[in-house]
Coordinates of C-alpha atoms and ligand atoms in Angstrom, one line a residue:
M1 CA 4.7 87.3 20.0
G2 CA 5.5 83.5 20.1
K3 CA 6.1 81.1 17.5
F4 CA 4.7 80.1 14.1
Y5 CA 5.6 76.6 12.6
V6 CA 4.3 76.4 9.0
T7 CA 4.7 73.4 6.6
T8 CA 4.5 72.5 3.0
P9 CA 3.8 68.8 1.9
I10 CA 7.0 67.0 1.1
Y11 CA 7.0 66.4 -2.5
Y12 CA 7.7 63.1 -4.3
V13 CA 10.8 63.3 -6.3
N14 CA 9.7 61.0 -9.1
D15 CA 9.7 63.9 -11.5
K16 CA 10.3 67.7 -12.0
P17 CA 8.4 70.2 -9.9
H18 CA 5.2 71.8 -11.6
I19 CA 2.9 74.6 -10.7
G20 CA 1.1 72.7 -8.1
H21 CA 4.3 72.3 -6.1
A22 CA 5.2 75.9 -6.5
Y23 CA 1.7 77.0 -5.3
T24 CA 2.0 75.4 -1.9
T25 CA 5.6 76.4 -1.3
V26 CA 5.0 80.0 -2.2
A27 CA 1.9 80.0 0.0
A28 CA 4.0 78.7 3.0
D29 CA 6.5 81.4 2.1
I30 CA 4.1 84.2 2.2
I31 CA 2.8 83.0 5.6
A32 CA 6.5 82.6 6.8
R33 CA 7.5 86.1 5.8
F34 CA 4.4 87.7 7.3
N35 CA 4.8 86.0 10.5
R36 CA 8.4 87.1 10.8
F37 CA 7.0 90.6 10.2
L38 CA 4.7 90.1 13.0
G39 CA 7.8 89.3 15.1
R40 CA 7.1 85.6 15.6
D41 CA 9.9 82.9 15.8
V42 CA 9.0 81.2 12.5
F43 CA 9.9 77.8 11.5
F44 CA 9.2 76.9 7.9
L45 CA 9.7 73.5 6.6
T46 CA 9.7 72.0 3.2
G47 CA 11.3 69.0 1.6
T48 CA 11.2 65.9 -0.5
D49 CA 9.3 62.4 0.1
E50 CA 11.8 59.9 -1.3
H51 CA 10.7 56.4 -0.2
G52 CA 8.0 54.1 -1.6
Q53 CA 7.1 52.0 -4.6
K54 CA 6.5 54.9 -7.0
I55 CA 10.1 56.2 -6.6
Q56 CA 11.5 52.8 -6.7
Q57 CA 9.8 52.1 -10.0
A58 CA 10.8 55.5 -11.5
A59 CA 14.3 54.9 -10.5
E60 CA 14.3 51.4 -12.2
K61 CA 13.0 52.8 -15.3
K62 CA 16.0 55.2 -15.4
G63 CA 18.3 52.2 -14.6
M64 CA 19.3 54.0 -11.4
S65 CA 19.4 53.0 -7.7
P66 CA 16.6 54.8 -5.8
K67 CA 19.1 56.9 -3.9
E68 CA 20.9 58.0 -6.9
F69 CA 17.7 58.9 -8.6
V70 CA 16.3 61.1 -5.8
D71 CA 19.8 62.7 -5.3
S72 CA 19.6 63.5 -8.9
L73 CA 16.2 65.4 -8.6
V74 CA 16.4 67.1 -5.2
P75 CA 18.7 69.9 -6.6
V76 CA 15.9 70.7 -9.2
F77 CA 13.5 71.5 -6.3
K78 CA 16.1 73.4 -4.4
D79 CA 16.9 75.5 -7.5
L80 CA 13.3 76.2 -8.1
W81 CA 12.9 77.4 -4.4
K82 CA 16.0 79.5 -4.9
L83 CA 14.5 81.1 -7.9
L84 CA 11.1 81.8 -6.3
N85 CA 12.6 83.2 -3.2
I86 CA 11.5 80.7 -0.8
S87 CA 12.7 81.4 2.8
Y88 CA 12.5 78.0 4.2
D89 CA 14.3 77.1 7.4
R90 CA 14.9 73.5 6.6
F91 CA 14.7 71.3 3.6
I92 CA 14.0 67.9 4.8
R93 CA 14.6 64.7 2.9
T94 CA 13.0 61.5 4.1
T95 CA 16.3 59.8 3.5
D96 CA 18.0 62.1 6.3
P97 CA 19.3 59.9 9.1
D98 CA 17.3 61.9 11.8
H99 CA 14.2 61.4 9.9
V100 CA 14.7 57.5 9.7
K101 CA 15.2 57.5 13.5
A102 CA 12.1 59.7 14.2
V103 CA 9.9 57.3 11.9
Q104 CA 11.0 54.2 13.7
H105 CA 10.6 56.0 17.1
I106 CA 7.0 56.9 16.4
F107 CA 6.3 53.5 14.9
M108 CA 7.5 51.8 18.3
K109 CA 5.4 54.4 20.3
C110 CA 2.3 53.4 18.6
Y111 CA 3.2 49.8 18.7
E112 CA 3.9 49.9 22.5
N113 CA 0.6 51.6 22.9
G114 CA -1.1 48.6 21.4
D115 CA -2.4 50.5 18.2
I116 CA -0.1 48.4 15.7
Y117 CA -0.6 44.6 15.1
L118 CA 0.5 42.2 12.5
G119 CA -2.0 40.8 10.0
E120 CA -2.4 40.2 6.3
Y121 CA -3.5 42.8 3.7
E122 CA -5.5 41.9 0.8
G123 CA -6.8 44.6 -1.4
W124 CA -5.9 47.2 -3.9
Y125 CA -3.0 49.7 -4.0
C126 CA -2.5 52.7 -6.4
I127 CA 1.1 53.2 -6.8
P128 CA 1.0 56.8 -8.3
C129 CA -1.1 57.8 -5.2
E130 CA 0.7 55.5 -2.7
T131 CA -2.9 54.7 -1.4
Y132 CA -4.7 51.6 -0.4
Y133 CA -8.4 50.9 -1.6
T134 CA -11.0 48.3 -1.1
E135 CA -12.7 46.8 -4.1
K136 CA -15.8 48.9 -3.7
D137 CA -13.7 52.2 -3.6
L138 CA -12.7 51.5 -7.1
L139 CA -14.0 53.1 -10.4
E140 CA -15.4 50.8 -13.2
G141 CA -12.5 48.9 -14.8
K142 CA -10.7 48.6 -11.4
L143 CA -9.2 52.1 -11.6
C144 CA -8.2 54.5 -8.7
P145 CA -10.9 56.8 -7.7
A146 CA -8.4 59.5 -7.1
C147 CA -6.3 59.5 -10.3
G148 CA -8.1 57.2 -12.6
R149 CA -5.1 55.0 -13.2
E150 CA -4.8 51.1 -12.7
V151 CA -4.4 49.9 -9.4
T152 CA -2.4 46.7 -8.3
K153 CA -3.8 43.9 -6.4
V154 CA -1.8 43.3 -3.1
K155 CA -1.9 40.3 -0.8
E156 CA 0.9 40.4 1.7
E157 CA 1.7 40.2 5.6
S158 CA 1.4 43.6 6.9
Y159 CA 1.3 45.7 10.0
F160 CA -1.9 47.5 10.6
F161 CA -2.7 50.8 12.6
R162 CA -5.8 50.5 14.7
L163 CA -7.4 53.5 13.0
S164 CA -11.0 52.3 13.9
K165 CA -10.2 53.0 17.6
Y166 CA -9.7 56.8 16.7
Q167 CA -13.0 57.5 15.0
E168 CA -14.8 59.0 17.9
K169 CA -11.6 60.9 19.1
L170 CA -11.2 62.3 15.6
L171 CA -14.9 63.5 15.4
K172 CA -14.5 65.1 18.8
L173 CA -11.3 66.9 17.7
Y174 CA -13.2 68.3 14.7
E175 CA -16.0 69.3 16.8
E176 CA -14.1 71.1 19.5
N177 CA -11.8 72.7 17.0
P178 CA -13.9 74.1 14.3
D179 CA -10.6 75.8 12.9
F180 CA -8.6 72.5 12.6
I181 CA -9.7 71.9 9.0
A182 CA -10.0 74.7 6.4
P183 CA -11.8 75.7 4.3
E184 CA -15.2 74.9 5.9
F185 CA -16.5 72.8 3.1
R186 CA -13.5 70.6 3.3
R187 CA -14.1 70.2 6.8
N188 CA -17.6 68.9 6.2
E189 CA -16.1 66.4 3.7
V190 CA -13.7 65.1 6.1
V191 CA -16.3 64.8 9.1
N192 CA -18.5 62.9 6.6
F193 CA -15.8 60.5 5.6
V194 CA -14.9 59.9 9.1
K195 CA -18.5 59.4 10.3
Q196 CA -18.9 56.6 7.6
G197 CA -16.5 54.6 9.7
L198 CA -12.7 54.0 9.7
K199 CA -11.0 50.7 9.0
D200 CA -7.6 49.8 10.2
L201 CA -4.8 51.1 8.0
S202 CA -2.0 48.8 6.5
I203 CA 1.2 50.6 7.5
S204 CA 3.9 48.4 6.2
R205 CA 4.9 46.6 3.0
T206 CA 7.0 43.4 2.2
S207 CA 6.9 43.3 -1.7
F208 CA 9.7 45.9 -2.3
S209 CA 12.5 47.5 -0.2
W210 CA 12.8 51.1 -0.7
G211 CA 11.6 52.5 2.6
I212 CA 12.3 52.6 6.2
P213 CA 12.4 49.2 7.9
V214 CA 10.0 48.2 10.7
P215 CA 12.5 48.1 13.7
I216 CA 10.9 44.8 15.0
N217 CA 10.7 43.1 11.6
E218 CA 13.3 43.9 8.9
K219 CA 11.3 42.2 6.2
H220 CA 8.8 45.1 6.3
V221 CA 9.2 48.6 5.1
I222 CA 7.0 51.3 6.7
Y223 CA 4.3 52.6 4.5
V224 CA 5.4 55.7 2.7
W225 CA 2.6 58.0 4.2
F226 CA 3.4 56.9 7.9
D227 CA 7.2 57.9 7.0
A228 CA 6.3 61.0 5.1
L229 CA 3.9 62.6 7.7
T230 CA 6.4 62.1 10.4
N231 CA 8.7 64.5 8.6
Y232 CA 6.8 67.3 10.5
L233 CA 8.0 66.0 13.8
T234 CA 11.6 65.2 12.8
A235 CA 12.2 68.7 11.7
V236 CA 11.6 70.1 15.1
G237 CA 13.7 67.6 17.1
Y238 CA 11.6 64.5 17.6
P239 CA 12.2 62.4 19.6
D240 CA 15.4 63.5 21.2
D241 CA 15.4 67.4 21.4
E242 CA 12.7 67.9 23.7
E243 CA 13.3 71.7 24.1
R244 CA 12.9 72.3 20.4
L245 CA 9.9 70.0 20.0
N246 CA 8.2 71.7 22.9
R247 CA 9.0 75.0 21.4
Y248 CA 7.6 74.4 17.8
W249 CA 5.3 71.5 18.2
P250 CA 2.2 71.4 17.5
A251 CA 2.5 72.9 14.0
D252 CA 0.5 76.1 13.5
L253 CA -0.4 75.3 9.9
H254 CA 0.0 72.3 7.5
L255 CA -0.7 73.5 4.0
V256 CA -1.7 70.8 1.6
G257 CA -3.5 70.2 -1.7
K258 CA -7.1 69.0 -1.3
D259 CA -6.0 65.4 -2.6
I260 CA -3.9 64.8 0.5
L261 CA -6.3 66.4 3.1
R262 CA -7.4 62.9 4.2
F263 CA -3.9 61.8 5.1
H264 CA -3.3 65.1 7.2
A265 CA -6.6 65.5 8.8
V266 CA -7.4 61.9 9.5
Y267 CA -4.4 59.5 9.7
W268 CA -2.0 62.2 10.9
P269 CA -3.9 63.2 14.1
A270 CA -4.7 59.6 14.8
F271 CA -0.9 58.6 14.5
L272 CA -0.1 61.5 16.8
M273 CA -2.8 60.6 19.4
S274 CA -1.6 57.1 19.6
A275 CA 2.1 58.4 20.2
G276 CA 0.8 60.7 22.8
L277 CA 1.6 63.9 21.0
P278 CA -0.5 67.0 20.4
V279 CA -2.1 67.4 17.1
P280 CA -1.6 70.3 14.8
K281 CA -3.6 73.5 15.1
R282 CA -4.8 73.8 11.6
V283 CA -4.8 72.1 8.2
F284 CA -5.6 74.3 5.2
A285 CA -6.4 72.4 1.9
H286 CA -5.9 74.5 -1.3
G287 CA -7.6 73.6 -4.6
W288 CA -6.0 72.4 -7.8
W289 CA -5.0 74.3 -11.1
T290 CA -6.3 73.3 -14.4
V291 CA -4.7 74.6 -17.6
N292 CA -6.9 76.5 -20.1
G293 CA -9.8 74.4 -18.6
E294 CA -8.1 71.2 -18.8
K295 CA -6.5 68.8 -16.2
M296 CA -2.7 69.1 -16.1
S297 CA -1.1 66.0 -17.4
K298 CA 2.1 64.8 -19.1
S299 CA 0.1 63.1 -22.0
K300 CA -1.7 66.4 -22.8
R301 CA 1.7 68.2 -22.7
N302 CA 0.1 70.9 -20.7
V303 CA 2.1 70.9 -17.6
I304 CA 3.0 74.3 -16.5
N305 CA 6.8 74.6 -15.6
P306 CA 7.2 77.0 -12.9
F307 CA 10.9 77.8 -13.9
E308 CA 9.6 79.0 -17.4
V309 CA 6.8 81.1 -15.9
A310 CA 9.0 82.9 -13.3
E311 CA 11.9 83.4 -15.7
K312 CA 9.7 84.7 -18.6
F313 CA 7.1 86.8 -16.7
G314 CA 9.0 87.7 -13.4
V315 CA 9.2 85.8 -10.0
D316 CA 7.0 88.3 -8.2
Q317 CA 4.5 88.6 -11.1
F318 CA 4.1 84.7 -10.8
R319 CA 3.7 84.8 -7.0
F320 CA 1.2 87.5 -7.1
F321 CA -0.8 85.9 -10.0
M322 CA -1.3 82.6 -8.1
F323 CA -2.9 84.2 -5.1
R324 CA -4.8 87.0 -6.9
E325 CA -6.3 85.1 -9.8
V326 CA -7.9 82.1 -7.7
S327 CA -9.3 82.3 -4.2
F328 CA -6.8 80.3 -2.3
G329 CA -8.8 77.2 -1.2
L330 CA -10.7 76.9 -4.5
D331 CA -9.8 75.2 -7.7
G332 CA -8.6 77.6 -10.6
D333 CA -7.5 77.8 -14.1
F334 CA -4.0 78.9 -15.2
S335 CA -3.6 80.7 -18.6
F336 CA -0.8 82.9 -19.9
E337 CA -3.5 85.2 -21.2
K338 CA -4.8 85.7 -17.6
L339 CA -1.3 86.2 -16.4
V340 CA -0.6 88.9 -18.7
Q341 CA -3.9 90.7 -17.8
R342 CA -3.1 90.6 -14.2
I343 CA 0.3 91.9 -14.7
N344 CA -0.7 94.7 -17.1
G345 CA -3.9 95.7 -15.2
E346 CA -3.0 95.3 -11.9
L347 CA 0.7 95.3 -11.4
A348 CA 1.7 97.8 -14.1
N349 CA -1.4 99.9 -13.9
D350 CA -2.8 100.0 -10.4
L351 CA 0.2 99.6 -8.4
G352 CA 3.3 100.5 -10.5
N353 CA 1.4 103.5 -11.9
L354 CA 0.5 104.6 -8.3
F355 CA 4.2 104.6 -7.3
N356 CA 5.2 106.4 -10.5
R357 CA 2.5 109.0 -10.4
T358 CA 3.1 109.7 -6.6
L359 CA 6.9 110.1 -7.2
S360 CA 6.4 112.3 -10.2
M361 CA 4.1 114.6 -8.5
L362 CA 6.5 114.9 -5.5
K363 CA 9.2 115.8 -7.9
K364 CA 7.1 118.3 -9.8
Y365 CA 5.6 120.0 -6.8
R366 CA 8.2 119.6 -4.1
G367 CA 11.5 118.8 -5.9
S368 CA 11.2 115.2 -4.7
K369 CA 11.5 116.3 -1.0
L370 CA 8.7 114.7 1.3
P371 CA 6.9 117.7 2.9
A372 CA 5.5 117.3 6.5
P373 CA 1.8 116.9 6.6
K374 CA -0.1 119.9 7.8
G375 CA -3.2 118.5 9.4
E376 CA -6.5 117.2 7.9
F377 CA -8.4 119.3 5.4
D378 CA -10.8 116.9 4.1
E379 CA -12.9 113.7 5.4
L380 CA -10.6 111.7 2.9
D381 CA -7.4 112.8 4.6
A382 CA -8.7 111.0 7.8
K383 CA -10.2 108.2 5.8
I384 CA -7.0 107.1 4.2
K385 CA -5.3 106.7 7.6
R386 CA -8.2 104.7 9.0
K387 CA -8.1 102.5 5.8
A388 CA -4.5 101.9 6.0
N389 CA -4.7 100.8 9.7
A390 CA -7.8 98.7 9.0
T391 CA -6.1 97.0 6.2
V392 CA -3.2 96.1 8.4
E393 CA -5.7 94.7 11.1
K394 CA -7.6 92.4 8.6
V395 CA -4.4 91.2 7.0
I396 CA -2.9 90.2 10.3
E397 CA -6.1 88.2 11.0
L398 CA -6.2 86.6 7.7
I399 CA -2.6 85.5 6.5
P400 CA -1.6 83.4 9.5
K401 CA -5.0 81.4 8.9
G402 CA -3.9 80.8 5.4
E403 CA -6.5 83.0 3.7
L404 CA -4.0 84.4 1.3
S405 CA -6.3 85.6 -1.4
K406 CA -8.7 87.3 1.0
A407 CA -5.7 89.2 2.5
L408 CA -4.5 90.1 -0.9
D409 CA -8.0 91.5 -1.9
E410 CA -7.9 93.7 1.2
I411 CA -4.5 95.0 0.2
W412 CA -5.8 95.5 -3.3
Q413 CA -8.8 97.4 -2.0
F414 CA -6.3 99.7 -0.4
V415 CA -4.3 100.3 -3.4
S416 CA -7.4 101.1 -5.3
F417 CA -8.4 103.4 -2.4
V418 CA -5.2 105.3 -2.6
N419 CA -5.6 105.9 -6.4
F420 CA -9.2 107.1 -5.6
Y421 CA -7.8 109.3 -3.0
I422 CA -5.4 110.9 -5.5
D423 CA -8.1 111.4 -8.1
R424 CA -10.4 113.1 -5.6
R425 CA -7.8 115.2 -3.8
A426 CA -6.4 116.2 -7.1
P427 CA -2.9 117.6 -6.0
W428 CA -2.7 119.3 -9.5
T429 CA -5.7 121.4 -8.6
L430 CA -4.3 122.1 -5.0
R431 CA -1.3 123.4 -6.8
K432 CA -3.2 125.4 -9.2
E433 CA -5.1 127.1 -6.5
G434 CA -2.2 127.7 -4.3
R435 CA -3.4 125.6 -1.4
D436 CA 0.1 124.6 -0.4
E437 CA -0.5 123.4 3.1
E438 CA -3.1 121.0 1.8
L439 CA -0.9 119.9 -0.9
D440 CA 1.8 119.1 1.6
T441 CA -0.8 116.9 3.6
V442 CA -2.0 115.1 0.4
L443 CA 1.4 114.4 -0.8
Y444 CA 2.5 113.1 2.5
N445 CA -0.4 110.8 2.7
M446 CA 0.1 109.4 -0.7
V447 CA 3.7 108.4 0.2
E448 CA 2.9 107.2 3.6
S449 CA 0.3 104.9 2.0
L450 CA 3.0 103.5 -0.3
R451 CA 4.9 102.6 2.7
F452 CA 2.1 100.6 4.0
I453 CA 1.5 99.0 0.7
T454 CA 5.1 98.0 0.7
A455 CA 5.0 96.3 3.9
L456 CA 1.8 94.5 3.1
L457 CA 2.9 93.4 -0.2
Y458 CA 6.3 92.2 0.8
P459 CA 5.3 88.6 1.7
Y460 CA 3.7 88.3 -1.7
M461 CA 6.4 90.0 -3.7
P462 CA 9.5 90.3 -1.6
N463 CA 11.9 91.6 -4.5
S464 CA 9.5 94.1 -5.7
A465 CA 8.8 95.3 -2.1
E466 CA 12.7 96.0 -1.6
K467 CA 12.3 97.9 -4.9
M468 CA 9.5 99.9 -3.5
A469 CA 11.4 100.7 -0.3
S470 CA 14.3 101.9 -2.3
L471 CA 12.1 104.2 -4.4
L472 CA 11.0 105.7 -1.0
K473 CA 14.6 105.8 0.1
I474 CA 13.9 103.6 3.1
K475 CA 17.3 102.1 4.1
K476 CA 16.3 99.2 6.3
P477 CA 15.7 96.1 4.2
V478 CA 12.1 95.2 4.1
N479 CA 12.7 91.6 5.3
E480 CA 13.8 93.2 8.6
W481 CA 10.8 95.5 9.0
R482 CA 8.8 94.5 12.0
I483 CA 5.1 95.4 12.9
K484 CA 5.9 97.0 16.2
E485 CA 8.1 99.7 14.8
F486 CA 5.8 99.9 11.6
S487 CA 2.3 100.0 12.7
S488 CA 1.3 103.7 13.1
W489 CA 0.7 106.1 10.5
G490 CA 3.4 108.7 10.2
G491 CA 6.4 106.6 9.8
M492 CA 7.8 108.3 6.7
E493 CA 10.3 111.1 7.8
P494 CA 9.5 114.5 6.3
E495 CA 12.3 116.1 4.3
A496 CA 13.3 112.7 3.0
E497 CA 14.4 112.9 -0.6
L498 CA 12.7 110.2 -2.6
E499 CA 13.5 108.9 -6.0
K500 CA 12.0 110.8 -8.9
G501 CA 10.0 108.1 -10.3
G502 CA 10.7 104.5 -11.4
I503 CA 9.1 101.6 -13.3
L504 CA 8.2 98.8 -10.9
F505 CA 6.4 96.5 -13.3
P506 CA 6.8 97.1 -17.2
R507 CA 3.7 96.3 -19.3
I508 CA 4.3 93.4 -21.4
E509 CA 3.1 91.9 -24.7
Y510 CA 2.6 88.2 -25.0
D511 CA 2.5 86.3 -28.3
P512 CA 0.4 83.1 -27.7
E513 CA 1.5 81.7 -31.0
T514 CA 5.3 81.7 -30.2
G515 CA 5.0 82.0 -26.4
N516 CA 7.4 85.0 -26.7
V517 CA 7.2 87.9 -24.0
R518 CA 8.6 91.5 -24.5
E519 CA 8.2 94.8 -22.8
A520 CA 5.3 96.8 -24.4
K521 CA 6.5 99.7 -26.1
T522 CA 4.1 102.3 -24.8
K523 CA 2.4 103.2 -21.7
K524 CA 4.7 102.0 -18.8
G525 CA 3.5 101.5 -15.3
Ligands
LIG601 N1 4.4 63.2 -1.1 C1 3.1 63.5 -0.9 C2 2.9 64.5 0.4 C3 3.4 64.0 1.6 S1 3.2 65.3 2.8 C4 3.6 64.4 4.3 C5 2.6 64.1 -2.3 N2 3.4 64.6 -3.0 S2 3.2 65.2 -4.4 O1 4.4 65.6 -5.0 O2 2.5 64.1 -5.3 O3 2.1 66.4 -4.3 C6 2.5 67.4 -3.8 C7 1.3 68.4 -3.7 O4 1.2 69.1 -5.0 C8 0.0 68.2 -3.1 O5 -0.3 69.0 -2.1 C9 -0.9 68.3 -4.3 O6 -2.2 68.7 -3.9 C10 -0.1 69.4 -5.2 N3 -0.7 69.3 -6.5 C11 -0.4 68.5 -7.5 N4 -1.0 68.8 -8.6 C12 -1.6 69.9 -8.4 C13 -2.4 70.9 -9.2 N5 -2.6 70.7 -10.5 N6 -2.7 72.1 -8.8 C14 -2.4 72.4 -7.4 N7 -1.8 71.6 -6.6 C15 -1.4 70.4 -7.0 O7 1.4 64.1 -2.4

C-alpha cells in the first residue's frame, strides 16, 4: 500500500501551546492513524521552531539564554501531545544537530545553483510573524498586514533567494497539480498572489545571532523560515540518508494554518526546485478558531488552553469536537456551550446510546450472545451492509486528502442510519411476534455496524474506540486493525459473548459561571 508522510507545522516555542496548535496536530494524528489502518508505512512528523528574533527576544525578557528558554518550553508541547494521544514518529527541534546540517546543506545547494546572492535589504520586518514587508504592504500606521502589530525597519546586508526566477515554474506547478493546494479557494488566493509577481526573498539576517549560521559567511544567520521549512527534509534523512529520503520524500501532506500557506505553497516549493528536489504532493490549509466570536488573544484573556479542555471534557470529546463543529479548511468559533452540546447530543445520545441500546437488547433477547445472521428479510437488511461499505470507501477517499470533517460527516450519517435501522426494524416487535430468525439477523447487523463504526472513529477518538472494541469483546487492539482483514461485512464472530452494556460518553452539565463540569445525573448515553 506504499508510504504516507504527513507533517504539522513546527511550532514557535515562545509561549505555551493553544488550541490552534492542538488543532493541526490532532488533524495530522487522525490522518496518520487512518493511513496506518490502510496498511501504509506512515511517517508522522511534528516539532518545534526554535530559532529567530522572536524567540531570542522572548528569552531575553525572561533573562534566559535562547537555548535554556526553548528547552524549558519544549516539554510543555510534548506533554500536550502525550495527553492528546498524538502518535508522532519524530519530534524535531530546529536546534537538533542533524537539522542544522540539513539547513546548511540545502542553503549551499541553492547557492551553488546560482539562486542565492549577497545584497542589501531595506524594508520592514514583523518579528511576531517573522515576515518581511515592503512599505506598500503595511497597514496604516506602519502595522503588519497579517497580525496588526508594529513592524521594525530593517537595513542590513543580506543574502537573497532568487524567488522571482520561480514565478512561472510555480504557476505551472499549480496548473499541472490542481490538488497541490487545498482547499480550492486557498489555491486561487495563492495563484493570484504569485501572478502579481514575486520579488527576491531576503534569507539571512545580521542584526541578531540566534539562528543557523550561513556556512560561507558566519556574520549571517539563516532566515528562520528557510531554516524551519527544511525540517520536513531533515526528518527523512536529508542530505545523507538517501534510502530514507527516497522512501519518504516527497511529503504526501503538509498541514498548515491559512496564515502560513504562502510559506509552504510558494517559498518552499521554490527552495526545493532550486535544490533539485521534488516538491510535496499536497499542502492543506485549515482555518482559524475564534472564541465566542472574538479573535483569540492574550490581552483579551480568551486563549483556549488545550490542557484544560481535554482534562475537563475528555481528550476524545475535544478531538471529536474540533473536526465536527467546524468544517476543516474554514474558520470556526469555539465555545464551551457548543462543546457541551456536541458531547451530549452526538457522543452521549447518538453514539453512546447506540452502543448501549444494542448491547442491552442483545442481553435481553439473547443473553448477550451474538446470534449468527439468518439472511436478509427486509430491504433495510441489505441497505445497512451497502451503507457500511460505502462509508468505508468514502472515508478512504477523504481522510488522506485532509478532508477530515467531510469524512466525519459520512461516518456520522452512518451512525444515524444505524439508529434509524434499529427504530425501523424494531427488534422488540420481532421478539413480540416471535420472528426469531429475523431478530437474529437484525441483532447481528446492529453489532456488526458497531464494529465498522469503531474502526472508522478510531482515528478521531482512539481511546474511545478501544473502549468500543472491548464492549464488543474484540481482543485485537484497534490500533492494530488493518483494512485488509477488516473490510468485508461479517467480521463479528457469531456466538461471541459481548458486554452487557456500558457508558461510553457520560452526559455532562456545564456551569458557564464557574466553568465547572460534572456528569449529568439523569439520562446517560
Ligand atoms: N513556526 C511557524 C511554522 C513553521 S512550519 C515550517 C509558525 N508557528 S506558530 O506556532 O506561530 O503557528 C503554528 C500554527 O498555529 C499555524 O499553522 C497557525 O495557523 C496555527 N494557529 C495559530 N492560531 C490559530 C488559531 N486561532 N486557530 C487555528 N490555528 C491557529 O507559524
